Structure formats: structure tokens, C-alpha cells
């Protein structure tokens, strides 16, 4: 147990982290028992990969920015560790909270664990069982050193128990990314991005790509682009391109080829509100993103995941996701099947209800400030 006003470092570094910390921050700020401090590692730094999300999610700027920038795996992870350790040494927090599976997640959890500071991992227990993904290594290591493991689905609880994590550390709370989606969906109806791009509602496909296994391998990248070239003959496709993928298109000298595909339109990455609108009005989505598999499930938009596996099988079992791999013929066939028989029923896996962050903060309150909880109960 710690004294009242526990200081919590809430860590975010890359695009998918911002929509995850936003609802948690708002819940923590609503309780006098906690003093949240937002630490941005600077893993993502372009305006359209970082600041745009603070604006769209109505977040104030981070309290601390470690400004680490890009680098190879070890370089970036090591740099985050060094900078984060400096901040922790200056004013140690009572808890470090990390989200997701990016390098910032594992780097800050390792630093905290070695300094004997409790770690909370939000979105714990997801497993693709593919150790060639840097994210899978980040997930396993972060979970191994975490004291609180907050999960989005019961599959994740089972994965953690199988790895020997004590059950009393695991809390099935739901999905904070969906907290943000449900909060901001209404606001996204004010976005005119679909009209600005000259697209028709339900008359376009949306694609995002950034996994190294897809975009750093020229054969895979070409294959996916070949599939898009065939599909765009029937359905325009909009492609907000991740900076990593833009860089790889240049590296492989594929830009000219892509520019000649008239129905495949590349644009810069878009902000959260515009992206929600683009997903919500699409006919279907192609992606290798983790978060987008979950968001399309809740929006009821068919999602073709261009990977061989997923760490989010619940979106396939209960949602609109189909893991189709990267074979161009298969991508085209599955797309045809969806266009012929659209199925847009929105699905909500258990506890993806907009209240995951509140559950997380309740767990923290009960365990870090049990006296406050009993006072609330007595008052009630
Ligand atoms: C990272 C995460 C991945 C997550 C993705 C979300 C890891 C190992 N990977 O992948 O799990 O799904 O973010 O988008 O943590 N770049 C820019 N500007 C930026 C950021 C990156 O130009 O603001 C370019 C740089 O050339 C950089 C490359 O993108 O080298 C890759 O960035 P990095 O953060 O290393 O990995 P991502 O592919 O973005
Ligand atoms: N997203 C966005 N603009 C884009 C692409 C994605 O706002 O141009 C949002 C998307 O809605 C989701 C998050 O970014 O909330 C997913 O991030 P990303 O795909 O980069 O990472 P992953 O989820 O794969 O880790």
C-alpha cells in the first residue's frame, strides 16, 4: 500500500498508444487518489503520427517527452530505457503503466521492474505465437515483469496462466481502445474526410500496412499491391500510408508503379477522428494493424487481415475479421466474396463497452488505496 495521491507514470510512445492512454488518463484525473504523469517516449514524432492524436483525443501535451526518435530495435529500446531511467531516478513514481506491445512498452516496463517499481500492463496476454514479430517479444517480456495484467478478453487470461503468471495478478477489464472509439465515434460524424476525398459512402476500400513482414519484404509488398491493383478496378481504395511503408516504397523504387494505379490513392496518415470516419463508411478494410482488427469488429465493417496470424483471435471468432494472409489470389477471392455478400453487423465482445478504463482504475484504487474504497462503500 502507498500513501494517498499515488504518482502514476502513464507511458505512450507510438500511434496506437495514444487512444489507449486517453480514457485511462481521464479516469485517473477524476480521482484524488492518483496523480498521473504522461510520459511520451518520442518513438513516434511526426505531427500526423503523434501530436494529431493529442488534438483529436482532447489530451493536453505530455508532461515529459523523452524524444528518442527512430532506430533499430536494440538502439531504440535501449535509448528509451536510458532516458526513462533518468526520469524515474529524478522522481520515482508509485506505479508505471504501459499499454500495448511497442518498443516503448517493453523498455519502460523493464526499467521500472529493475527499479522495484510496480508495473501495470494494459492489453496483457495477447499472443500471436509468432516470435518473428518484434511485438510478440515485447508482449511476452512485458507480461513477465508486470504486477497488474489487464486483459481485453479471456483468451488472454488463459495465455497468461499457461505462462505461469499467478491468477491474482490478472484482471479481465475489457478494451480501452474501444473506450476511445465509443467516446469519439459521434464526434467523427462531423469529419468531412470522405467527401473531401471524393469517396462515396460504402463505395470504397481502406488499407493500412506497416508490419515489417509485409512492407520490408519486397515480394510481399508487391503481392499485396498486385491484389490492390485488381480490386481497385471495381472499388476505389484509399491508403493512408504509414511512414515506414512510404520509406520502403521509395527504397524498393515502387512509387512510380503505385502512382500508375489510378484507383489506389495514397495519402498521408490521417488523425484519429478522420480515420474513424474512414473506417465507419468503408465497404471493407484491409490491414495488418492490431488495433484496426478490433475497431472494425465494433464498427461492423468487414476486415481482411493481411497476415498469417493474429494475436486477436476474438475478432475472428466473434467479430468481422478474416485472417487471409498475403497471397494476392486469396486476397482478391476473399474480397469478392465479401462484396457479393456484405455482412456489416457490429459485434461487441464481452466488456468492450466503453468502461474498461474505469475498471482498471477501480482495481488500482482497491489495491493501492483500500481504505478509500471501504470509505466509499460505507458512504454508499
Ligand atoms: C511501431 C511498433 C508497432 C506498431 C506501430 C504502430 C515496435 C517494434 N513497433 O512500428 O508495433 O504497430 O509502431 O504504428 O515498437 N517513422 C517516421 N515518423 C514517425 C515514426 C516513424 O518517419 O513519427 C519512420 C522511421 O523511418 C522509422 C520507421 O517509421 O524508422 C519505423 O518506426 P518504428 O517506431 O521503429 O516502428 P513502426 O513500424 O512505426
Ligand atoms: N489510425 C489513425 N490514422 C491512420 C491509421 C490508423 O488514426 O492513418 C488509428 C487506428 O484507428 C487505430 C490506431 O491508429 O486506433 C492503430 O494504430 P496502428 O495501426 O499504427 O498500430 P497497431 O494497432 O498495429 O499497433
Short mmCIF file of C-alpha atoms and ligand atoms in Angstrom, two decimals:
data_model
loop_
_atom_site.label_atom_id
_atom_site.label_comp_id
_atom_site.label_asym_id
_atom_site.label_seq_id
_atom_site.Cartn_x
_atom_site.Cartn_y
_atom_site.Cartn_z
CA UNK A 1 0.00 0.00 0.00
CA UNK A 2 1.20 3.52 -0.76
CA UNK A 3 0.36 6.95 0.56
CA UNK A 4 -2.56 8.93 -0.84
CA UNK A 5 -2.09 10.66 -4.20
CA UNK A 6 -0.13 7.86 -5.84
CA UNK A 7 2.03 9.06 -8.69
CA UNK A 8 1.43 7.03 -11.84
CA UNK A 9 3.63 7.26 -14.90
CA UNK A 10 1.43 6.59 -17.91
CA UNK A 11 3.67 5.70 -20.84
CA UNK A 12 2.87 6.24 -24.53
CA UNK A 13 5.22 6.26 -27.48
CA UNK A 14 3.63 5.20 -30.74
CA UNK A 15 0.38 5.95 -32.58
CA UNK A 16 -1.73 3.09 -31.18
CA UNK A 17 -0.79 4.02 -27.61
CA UNK A 18 -2.48 7.40 -27.57
CA UNK A 19 -6.07 6.15 -27.94
CA UNK A 20 -5.31 3.61 -25.20
CA UNK A 21 -3.97 6.05 -22.60
CA UNK A 22 -6.67 8.71 -23.22
CA UNK A 23 -9.53 7.01 -21.33
CA UNK A 24 -7.22 5.84 -18.53
CA UNK A 25 -5.85 9.33 -18.05
CA UNK A 26 -9.32 10.76 -17.86
CA UNK A 27 -10.33 8.20 -15.19
CA UNK A 28 -7.16 8.77 -13.17
CA UNK A 29 -7.63 12.53 -13.30
CA UNK A 30 -11.13 12.05 -11.93
CA UNK A 31 -9.79 10.52 -8.66
CA UNK A 32 -7.93 12.44 -6.00
CA UNK A 33 -6.07 9.23 -5.07
CA UNK A 34 -3.93 9.41 -8.20
CA UNK A 35 -1.50 11.85 -9.77
CA UNK A 36 -0.99 10.74 -13.37
CA UNK A 37 2.07 11.91 -15.29
CA UNK A 38 2.08 11.29 -19.06
CA UNK A 39 5.46 10.24 -20.43
CA UNK A 40 5.78 10.31 -24.23
CA UNK A 41 8.87 8.39 -25.29
CA UNK A 42 9.01 10.07 -28.70
CA UNK A 43 9.08 6.72 -30.55
CA UNK A 44 6.64 8.33 -32.99
CA UNK A 45 7.20 12.02 -33.55
CA UNK A 46 5.73 13.24 -36.86
CA UNK A 47 2.76 15.53 -36.40
CA UNK A 48 0.46 13.03 -38.10
CA UNK A 49 1.76 10.10 -36.00
CA UNK A 50 1.74 11.91 -32.65
CA UNK A 51 0.55 15.48 -31.99
CA UNK A 52 -2.54 14.99 -34.17
CA UNK A 53 -3.74 12.39 -31.68
CA UNK A 54 -3.32 14.65 -28.67
CA UNK A 55 -5.51 17.14 -30.50
CA UNK A 56 -8.14 14.63 -31.66
CA UNK A 57 -8.32 12.82 -28.32
CA UNK A 58 -8.53 16.15 -26.48
CA UNK A 59 -5.39 15.43 -24.47
CA UNK A 60 -3.11 18.10 -23.07
CA UNK A 61 0.51 17.81 -24.24
CA UNK A 62 2.56 15.11 -22.48
CA UNK A 63 4.21 16.10 -19.18
CA UNK A 64 7.53 14.67 -20.32
CA UNK A 65 8.82 13.85 -23.81
CA UNK A 66 11.90 11.62 -23.98
CA UNK A 67 12.31 12.45 -27.69
CA UNK A 68 14.07 9.20 -28.54
CA UNK A 69 13.02 9.05 -32.20
CA UNK A 70 13.62 6.17 -34.60
CA UNK A 71 16.33 3.50 -34.62
CA UNK A 72 16.99 -0.21 -34.95
CA UNK A 73 15.25 -2.46 -32.42
CA UNK A 74 18.00 -2.53 -29.78
CA UNK A 75 19.05 1.05 -30.41
CA UNK A 76 15.53 2.41 -29.93
CA UNK A 77 14.65 0.15 -26.99
CA UNK A 78 17.96 0.92 -25.28
CA UNK A 79 17.59 4.65 -25.82
CA UNK A 80 14.09 4.63 -24.33
CA UNK A 81 15.40 2.67 -21.32
CA UNK A 82 18.22 5.12 -20.71
CA UNK A 83 16.04 8.19 -20.95
CA UNK A 84 13.19 6.70 -18.95
CA UNK A 85 15.54 5.58 -16.17
CA UNK A 86 16.77 9.17 -15.84
CA UNK A 87 13.22 10.43 -15.35
CA UNK A 88 12.36 7.69 -12.86
CA UNK A 89 15.51 8.33 -10.85
CA UNK A 90 14.68 12.03 -10.53
CA UNK A 91 11.20 11.46 -9.10
CA UNK A 92 10.20 7.80 -8.77
CA UNK A 93 6.52 7.04 -9.29
CA UNK A 94 4.40 4.56 -7.32
CA UNK A 95 3.41 2.71 -10.48
CA UNK A 96 4.41 2.62 -14.13
CA UNK A 97 1.54 1.89 -16.50
CA UNK A 98 2.29 0.75 -20.05
CA UNK A 99 -0.09 -0.13 -22.89
CA UNK A 100 0.06 -2.34 -25.98
CA UNK A 101 3.12 -4.03 -27.43
CA UNK A 102 5.51 -1.47 -28.89
CA UNK A 103 9.16 -0.95 -28.01
CA UNK A 104 8.23 1.83 -25.59
CA UNK A 105 6.04 -0.66 -23.70
CA UNK A 106 8.77 -3.21 -23.03
CA UNK A 107 11.53 -0.64 -22.48
CA UNK A 108 9.72 1.24 -19.73
CA UNK A 109 8.41 -1.89 -18.04
CA UNK A 110 11.91 -3.37 -17.82
CA UNK A 111 13.29 -0.17 -16.33
CA UNK A 112 10.52 0.01 -13.74
CA UNK A 113 10.75 -3.66 -12.77
CA UNK A 114 14.51 -3.41 -12.18
CA UNK A 115 13.96 -0.36 -10.00
CA UNK A 116 11.35 -2.29 -7.96
CA UNK A 117 8.51 -0.08 -9.14
CA UNK A 118 5.25 -1.95 -9.78
CA UNK A 119 4.26 -2.26 -13.44
CA UNK A 120 0.74 -2.36 -14.87
CA UNK A 121 0.32 -3.67 -18.42
CA UNK A 122 -2.85 -2.76 -20.26
CA UNK A 123 -3.69 -5.20 -23.09
CA UNK A 124 -1.75 -8.03 -21.50
CA UNK A 125 -1.78 -11.64 -22.61
CA UNK A 126 -2.34 -11.26 -26.37
CA UNK A 127 -0.24 -13.79 -28.29
CA UNK A 128 0.32 -14.35 -32.00
CA UNK A 129 2.69 -17.23 -31.11
CA UNK A 130 4.98 -15.79 -33.78
CA UNK A 131 8.31 -14.80 -32.24
CA UNK A 132 9.41 -13.25 -35.53
CA UNK A 133 7.21 -10.27 -34.70
CA UNK A 134 9.03 -7.73 -32.51
CA UNK A 135 5.69 -7.09 -30.82
CA UNK A 136 5.40 -10.71 -29.65
CA UNK A 137 8.74 -10.45 -27.84
CA UNK A 138 7.58 -7.16 -26.31
CA UNK A 139 4.31 -8.74 -25.12
CA UNK A 140 5.91 -11.79 -23.50
CA UNK A 141 8.62 -9.79 -21.72
CA UNK A 142 6.30 -7.03 -20.53
CA UNK A 143 3.84 -9.54 -19.12
CA UNK A 144 6.62 -11.44 -17.37
CA UNK A 145 7.64 -8.38 -15.32
CA UNK A 146 4.19 -6.87 -14.73
CA UNK A 147 2.38 -6.82 -11.39
CA UNK A 148 -1.02 -5.93 -12.84
CA UNK A 149 -2.03 -7.59 -16.10
CA UNK A 150 -5.17 -6.02 -17.54
CA UNK A 151 -6.71 -8.09 -20.33
CA UNK A 152 -9.19 -7.41 -23.14
CA UNK A 153 -10.51 -10.98 -23.46
CA UNK A 154 -10.48 -14.28 -21.63
CA UNK A 155 -8.17 -15.85 -24.26
CA UNK A 156 -5.52 -13.53 -22.90
CA UNK A 157 -6.12 -14.72 -19.32
CA UNK A 158 -5.62 -18.30 -20.49
CA UNK A 159 -2.38 -17.40 -22.30
CA UNK A 160 -1.02 -15.76 -19.17
CA UNK A 161 -1.98 -18.62 -16.87
CA UNK A 162 -0.28 -21.03 -19.28
CA UNK A 163 2.91 -18.97 -18.95
CA UNK A 164 2.77 -19.31 -15.17
CA UNK A 165 1.53 -15.81 -14.29
CA UNK A 166 -0.29 -16.00 -10.93
CA UNK A 167 -4.06 -15.57 -11.40
CA UNK A 168 -4.29 -12.87 -8.72
CA UNK A 169 -2.29 -10.53 -10.97
CA UNK A 170 -4.66 -10.93 -13.96
CA UNK A 171 -7.72 -8.70 -14.38
CA UNK A 172 -10.13 -9.06 -17.30
CA UNK A 173 -11.32 -5.46 -17.72
CA UNK A 174 -12.26 -5.04 -21.40
CA UNK A 175 -10.74 -2.90 -24.15
CA UNK A 176 -9.56 0.67 -23.60
CA UNK A 177 -9.13 1.23 -27.34
CA UNK A 178 -12.86 0.64 -27.66
CA UNK A 179 -13.50 3.11 -24.81
CA UNK A 180 -11.99 5.76 -27.09
CA UNK A 181 -13.83 4.56 -30.16
CA UNK A 182 -17.22 4.70 -28.42
CA UNK A 183 -16.42 8.10 -26.95
CA UNK A 184 -15.29 9.69 -30.22
CA UNK A 185 -17.50 7.95 -32.81
CA UNK A 186 -20.18 10.62 -32.55
CA UNK A 187 -17.60 13.39 -32.96
CA UNK A 188 -16.22 11.61 -36.04
CA UNK A 189 -19.56 12.05 -37.81
CA UNK A 190 -18.54 15.73 -38.09
CA UNK A 191 -15.50 14.78 -40.19
CA UNK A 192 -15.87 15.53 -43.89
CA UNK A 193 -12.88 13.41 -44.96
CA UNK A 194 -14.96 11.03 -47.08
CA UNK A 195 -16.47 13.93 -49.03
CA UNK A 196 -13.13 15.76 -49.26
CA UNK A 197 -11.56 12.70 -50.84
CA UNK A 198 -14.47 12.42 -53.29
CA UNK A 199 -15.45 8.96 -52.00
CA UNK A 200 -18.94 7.51 -51.79
CA UNK A 201 -20.28 6.05 -48.52
CA UNK A 202 -19.76 2.27 -48.62
CA UNK A 203 -18.20 2.79 -52.03
CA UNK A 204 -14.52 2.37 -51.18
CA UNK A 205 -11.98 0.14 -49.51
CA UNK A 206 -9.46 1.33 -46.91
CA UNK A 207 -6.00 -0.14 -46.45
CA UNK A 208 -3.26 0.30 -43.86
CA UNK A 209 0.07 -1.55 -43.83
CA UNK A 210 3.14 -1.27 -41.64
CA UNK A 211 4.27 -4.69 -40.40
CA UNK A 212 7.94 -5.30 -41.26
CA UNK A 213 6.93 -8.79 -42.51
CA UNK A 214 4.77 -7.09 -45.18
CA UNK A 215 6.47 -3.83 -46.05
CA UNK A 216 10.16 -4.61 -45.51
CA UNK A 217 9.96 -7.63 -47.86
CA UNK A 218 9.70 -6.60 -51.47
CA UNK A 219 7.97 -9.81 -52.61
CA UNK A 220 5.21 -9.48 -50.00
CA UNK A 221 4.75 -5.79 -50.67
CA UNK A 222 4.50 -6.33 -54.43
CA UNK A 223 2.00 -9.16 -53.92
CA UNK A 224 -0.28 -7.01 -51.76
CA UNK A 225 -0.05 -4.15 -54.26
CA UNK A 226 -0.90 -6.57 -57.09
CA UNK A 227 -4.05 -7.61 -55.21
CA UNK A 228 -4.97 -3.95 -54.67
CA UNK A 229 -4.44 -3.24 -58.37
CA UNK A 230 -7.03 -5.91 -59.26
CA UNK A 231 -9.53 -4.86 -56.57
CA UNK A 232 -9.36 -1.14 -57.44
CA UNK A 233 -10.77 -1.90 -60.89
CA UNK A 234 -14.10 -2.41 -59.07
CA UNK A 235 -13.67 -0.48 -55.85
CA UNK A 236 -11.56 2.62 -55.19
CA UNK A 237 -9.09 2.13 -52.39
CA UNK A 238 -7.74 4.77 -50.04
CA UNK A 239 -4.33 4.14 -48.48
CA UNK A 240 -3.24 6.42 -45.59
CA UNK A 241 0.35 5.34 -45.67
CA UNK A 242 2.47 4.74 -42.57
CA UNK A 243 5.90 6.47 -42.74
CA UNK A 244 7.66 3.11 -42.57
CA UNK A 245 5.76 1.89 -45.63
CA UNK A 246 6.30 5.16 -47.51
CA UNK A 247 10.02 4.77 -46.87
CA UNK A 248 10.01 1.17 -48.09
CA UNK A 249 8.08 2.06 -51.29
CA UNK A 250 10.84 4.58 -52.01
CA UNK A 251 13.56 2.10 -51.09
CA UNK A 252 12.18 -0.58 -53.43
CA UNK A 253 11.54 2.06 -56.14
CA UNK A 254 7.86 1.12 -56.28
CA UNK A 255 6.46 4.65 -56.07
CA UNK A 256 6.05 5.11 -59.83
CA UNK A 257 4.29 1.77 -60.18
CA UNK A 258 1.89 2.63 -57.36
CA UNK A 259 1.21 6.10 -58.76
CA UNK A 260 0.04 4.50 -62.02
CA UNK A 261 -2.71 2.53 -60.20
CA UNK A 262 -5.37 5.19 -60.59
CA UNK A 263 -7.91 3.74 -58.12
CA UNK A 264 -5.40 3.25 -55.31
CA UNK A 265 -4.94 6.60 -53.63
CA UNK A 266 -2.05 7.19 -51.25
CA UNK A 267 -2.45 9.92 -48.64
CA UNK A 268 -0.51 10.86 -45.52
CA UNK A 269 -1.58 9.14 -42.29
CA UNK A 270 -4.75 10.78 -41.02
CA UNK A 271 -5.79 11.79 -37.50
CA UNK A 272 -7.95 9.65 -35.25
CA UNK A 273 -11.29 11.36 -35.93
CA UNK A 274 -10.84 11.27 -39.70
CA UNK A 275 -9.66 7.66 -39.57
CA UNK A 276 -12.68 6.59 -37.51
CA UNK A 277 -14.90 8.18 -40.16
CA UNK A 278 -12.98 6.50 -42.99
CA UNK A 279 -13.43 3.10 -41.32
CA UNK A 280 -17.06 3.69 -40.43
CA UNK A 281 -18.11 4.47 -44.01
CA UNK A 282 -15.89 1.97 -45.83
CA UNK A 283 -17.15 -1.07 -47.71
CA UNK A 284 -14.29 -3.08 -46.25
CA UNK A 285 -10.88 -2.64 -44.66
CA UNK A 286 -7.56 -4.33 -45.44
CA UNK A 287 -4.95 -4.12 -42.72
CA UNK A 288 -2.04 -5.63 -40.86
CA UNK A 289 -2.70 -3.40 -37.85
CA UNK A 290 -3.61 -4.86 -34.47
CA UNK A 291 -5.96 -2.13 -33.29
CA UNK A 292 -7.85 -1.83 -36.56
CA UNK A 293 -8.93 -5.50 -36.32
CA UNK A 294 -10.66 -4.60 -33.05
CA UNK A 295 -12.16 -1.30 -34.19
CA UNK A 296 -13.68 -2.78 -37.37
CA UNK A 297 -15.27 -5.52 -35.27
CA UNK A 298 -17.08 -2.97 -33.13
CA UNK A 299 -18.00 -0.83 -36.15
CA UNK A 300 -19.24 -3.91 -38.01
CA UNK A 301 -17.04 -3.32 -41.04
CA UNK A 302 -15.55 -6.38 -42.74
CA UNK A 303 -11.80 -6.57 -42.14
CA UNK A 304 -9.33 -8.63 -44.14
CA UNK A 305 -6.17 -9.06 -42.10
CA UNK A 306 -3.17 -9.38 -44.40
CA UNK A 307 -1.11 -11.56 -42.08
CA UNK A 308 -0.65 -15.27 -41.42
CA UNK A 309 -1.79 -15.00 -37.80
CA UNK A 310 -3.43 -12.70 -35.29
CA UNK A 311 -2.92 -12.08 -31.60
CA UNK A 312 -6.59 -11.06 -31.52
CA UNK A 313 -8.49 -14.26 -32.43
CA UNK A 314 -11.62 -12.95 -30.72
CA UNK A 315 -12.10 -10.52 -33.64
CA UNK A 316 -12.28 -13.55 -35.96
CA UNK A 317 -14.46 -15.72 -33.70
CA UNK A 318 -16.87 -13.02 -32.60
CA UNK A 319 -16.22 -10.13 -34.96
CA UNK A 320 -15.85 -9.17 -38.61
CA UNK A 321 -12.20 -10.14 -39.06
CA UNK A 322 -10.83 -12.66 -41.53
CA UNK A 323 -7.13 -13.53 -41.49
CA UNK A 324 -6.35 -14.02 -45.17
CA UNK A 325 -2.56 -13.96 -45.39
CA UNK A 326 -0.72 -12.20 -48.18
CA UNK A 327 -1.30 -14.37 -51.22
CA UNK A 328 -2.70 -11.99 -53.88
CA UNK A 329 -5.18 -14.52 -55.34
CA UNK A 330 -6.58 -15.28 -51.91
CA UNK A 331 -6.93 -11.57 -51.07
CA UNK A 332 -8.85 -10.96 -54.30
CA UNK A 333 -11.10 -14.03 -53.81
CA UNK A 334 -11.98 -13.14 -50.23
CA UNK A 335 -12.69 -9.55 -51.26
CA UNK A 336 -15.05 -10.73 -54.00
CA UNK A 337 -16.87 -12.94 -51.50
CA UNK A 338 -17.38 -10.01 -49.13
CA UNK A 339 -18.52 -7.63 -51.88
CA UNK A 340 -21.09 -10.19 -53.03
CA UNK A 341 -22.38 -10.93 -49.55
CA UNK A 342 -21.76 -7.97 -47.28
CA UNK A 343 -22.18 -8.63 -43.57
CA UNK A 344 -21.93 -5.49 -41.52
CA UNK A 345 -23.34 -6.49 -38.17
CA UNK A 346 -21.42 -4.68 -35.45
CA UNK A 347 -20.21 -7.04 -32.72
CA UNK A 348 -19.14 -6.27 -29.19
CA UNK A 349 -17.01 -8.86 -27.44
CA UNK A 350 -17.64 -9.05 -23.71
CA UNK A 351 -16.66 -5.89 -21.78
CA UNK A 352 -15.85 -3.92 -24.95
CA UNK A 353 -18.40 -1.49 -23.61
CA UNK A 354 -16.64 1.82 -23.07
CA UNK A 355 -15.90 1.19 -19.39
CA UNK A 356 -12.58 -0.65 -19.43
CA UNK A 357 -10.56 2.29 -18.12
CA UNK A 358 -12.97 2.76 -15.22
CA UNK A 359 -12.49 -0.91 -14.30
CA UNK A 360 -8.71 -0.53 -14.44
CA UNK A 361 -8.76 2.47 -12.15
CA UNK A 362 -11.11 0.67 -9.75
CA UNK A 363 -8.65 -2.21 -9.48
CA UNK A 364 -5.85 0.25 -8.73
CA UNK A 365 -7.97 2.02 -6.16
CA UNK A 366 -8.88 -1.22 -4.40
CA UNK A 367 -5.31 -2.49 -4.27
CA UNK A 368 -3.36 0.74 -3.74
CA UNK A 369 -5.91 2.62 -1.62
CA UNK A 370 -8.16 0.01 0.02
CA UNK A 371 -9.16 2.40 2.83
CA UNK A 372 -10.68 4.81 0.28
CA UNK A 373 -12.74 2.02 -1.24
CA UNK A 374 -14.17 0.95 2.11
CA UNK A 375 -14.99 4.61 2.88
CA UNK A 376 -16.86 4.90 -0.44
CA UNK A 377 -18.71 1.65 0.34
CA UNK A 378 -19.64 2.85 3.85
CA UNK A 379 -20.90 6.15 2.46
CA UNK A 380 -22.93 4.30 -0.17
C1 LIG B 1 5.72 0.66 -34.34
C2 LIG B 1 5.57 -0.57 -33.46
C3 LIG B 1 4.43 -1.43 -33.96
C4 LIG B 1 3.16 -0.62 -34.08
C5 LIG B 1 3.41 0.61 -34.93
C6 LIG B 1 2.18 1.47 -34.94
C7 LIG B 1 7.59 -1.54 -32.43
C8 LIG B 1 8.60 -2.62 -32.54
N1 LIG B 1 6.78 -1.39 -33.50
O1 LIG B 1 6.08 0.22 -35.64
O2 LIG B 1 4.19 -2.48 -33.04
O3 LIG B 1 2.16 -1.42 -34.64
O4 LIG B 1 4.50 1.37 -34.39
O5 LIG B 1 2.16 2.41 -35.94
O6 LIG B 1 7.53 -0.84 -31.45
N2 LIG B 1 8.83 6.98 -38.77
C9 LIG B 1 8.68 8.28 -39.18
N3 LIG B 1 8.00 9.13 -38.36
C10 LIG B 1 7.46 8.77 -37.17
C11 LIG B 1 7.65 7.44 -36.76
C12 LIG B 1 8.34 6.55 -37.57
O7 LIG B 1 9.12 8.66 -40.25
O8 LIG B 1 6.85 9.61 -36.48
C13 LIG B 1 9.54 6.03 -39.68
C14 LIG B 1 11.03 5.96 -39.41
O9 LIG B 1 11.66 5.80 -40.63
C15 LIG B 1 11.15 4.67 -38.60
C16 LIG B 1 10.03 3.80 -39.16
O10 LIG B 1 9.00 4.72 -39.48
O11 LIG B 1 12.40 4.08 -38.73
C17 LIG B 1 9.52 2.77 -38.19
O12 LIG B 1 9.15 3.35 -36.94
P1 LIG B 1 9.16 2.45 -35.58
O13 LIG B 1 8.59 3.21 -34.47
O14 LIG B 1 10.52 1.86 -35.39
O15 LIG B 1 8.26 1.23 -35.96
P2 LIG B 1 6.84 1.18 -36.63
O16 LIG B 1 6.96 0.44 -37.91
O17 LIG B 1 6.24 2.54 -36.64
N1 LIG B 2 -5.12 5.17 -37.18
C1 LIG B 2 -5.27 6.54 -37.44
N2 LIG B 2 -4.84 7.03 -38.63
C2 LIG B 2 -4.29 6.26 -39.60
C3 LIG B 2 -4.15 4.87 -39.34
C4 LIG B 2 -4.55 4.37 -38.11
O1 LIG B 2 -5.78 7.26 -36.58
O2 LIG B 2 -3.93 6.79 -40.67
C5 LIG B 2 -5.53 4.65 -35.86
C6 LIG B 2 -6.49 3.48 -35.85
O3 LIG B 2 -7.83 3.89 -35.87
C7 LIG B 2 -6.14 2.79 -34.54
C8 LIG B 2 -4.64 3.01 -34.42
O4 LIG B 2 -4.35 4.12 -35.27
O5 LIG B 2 -6.79 3.45 -33.46
C9 LIG B 2 -3.89 1.78 -34.88
O6 LIG B 2 -2.54 2.09 -34.97
P1 LIG B 2 -1.51 1.27 -35.85
O7 LIG B 2 -2.22 0.54 -36.92
O8 LIG B 2 -0.45 2.23 -36.24
O9 LIG B 2 -0.86 0.28 -34.78
P2 LIG B 2 -1.21 -1.19 -34.26
O10 LIG B 2 -2.61 -1.18 -33.76
O11 LIG B 2 -0.98 -2.14 -35.38
O12 LIG B 2 -0.22 -1.44 -33.19
#
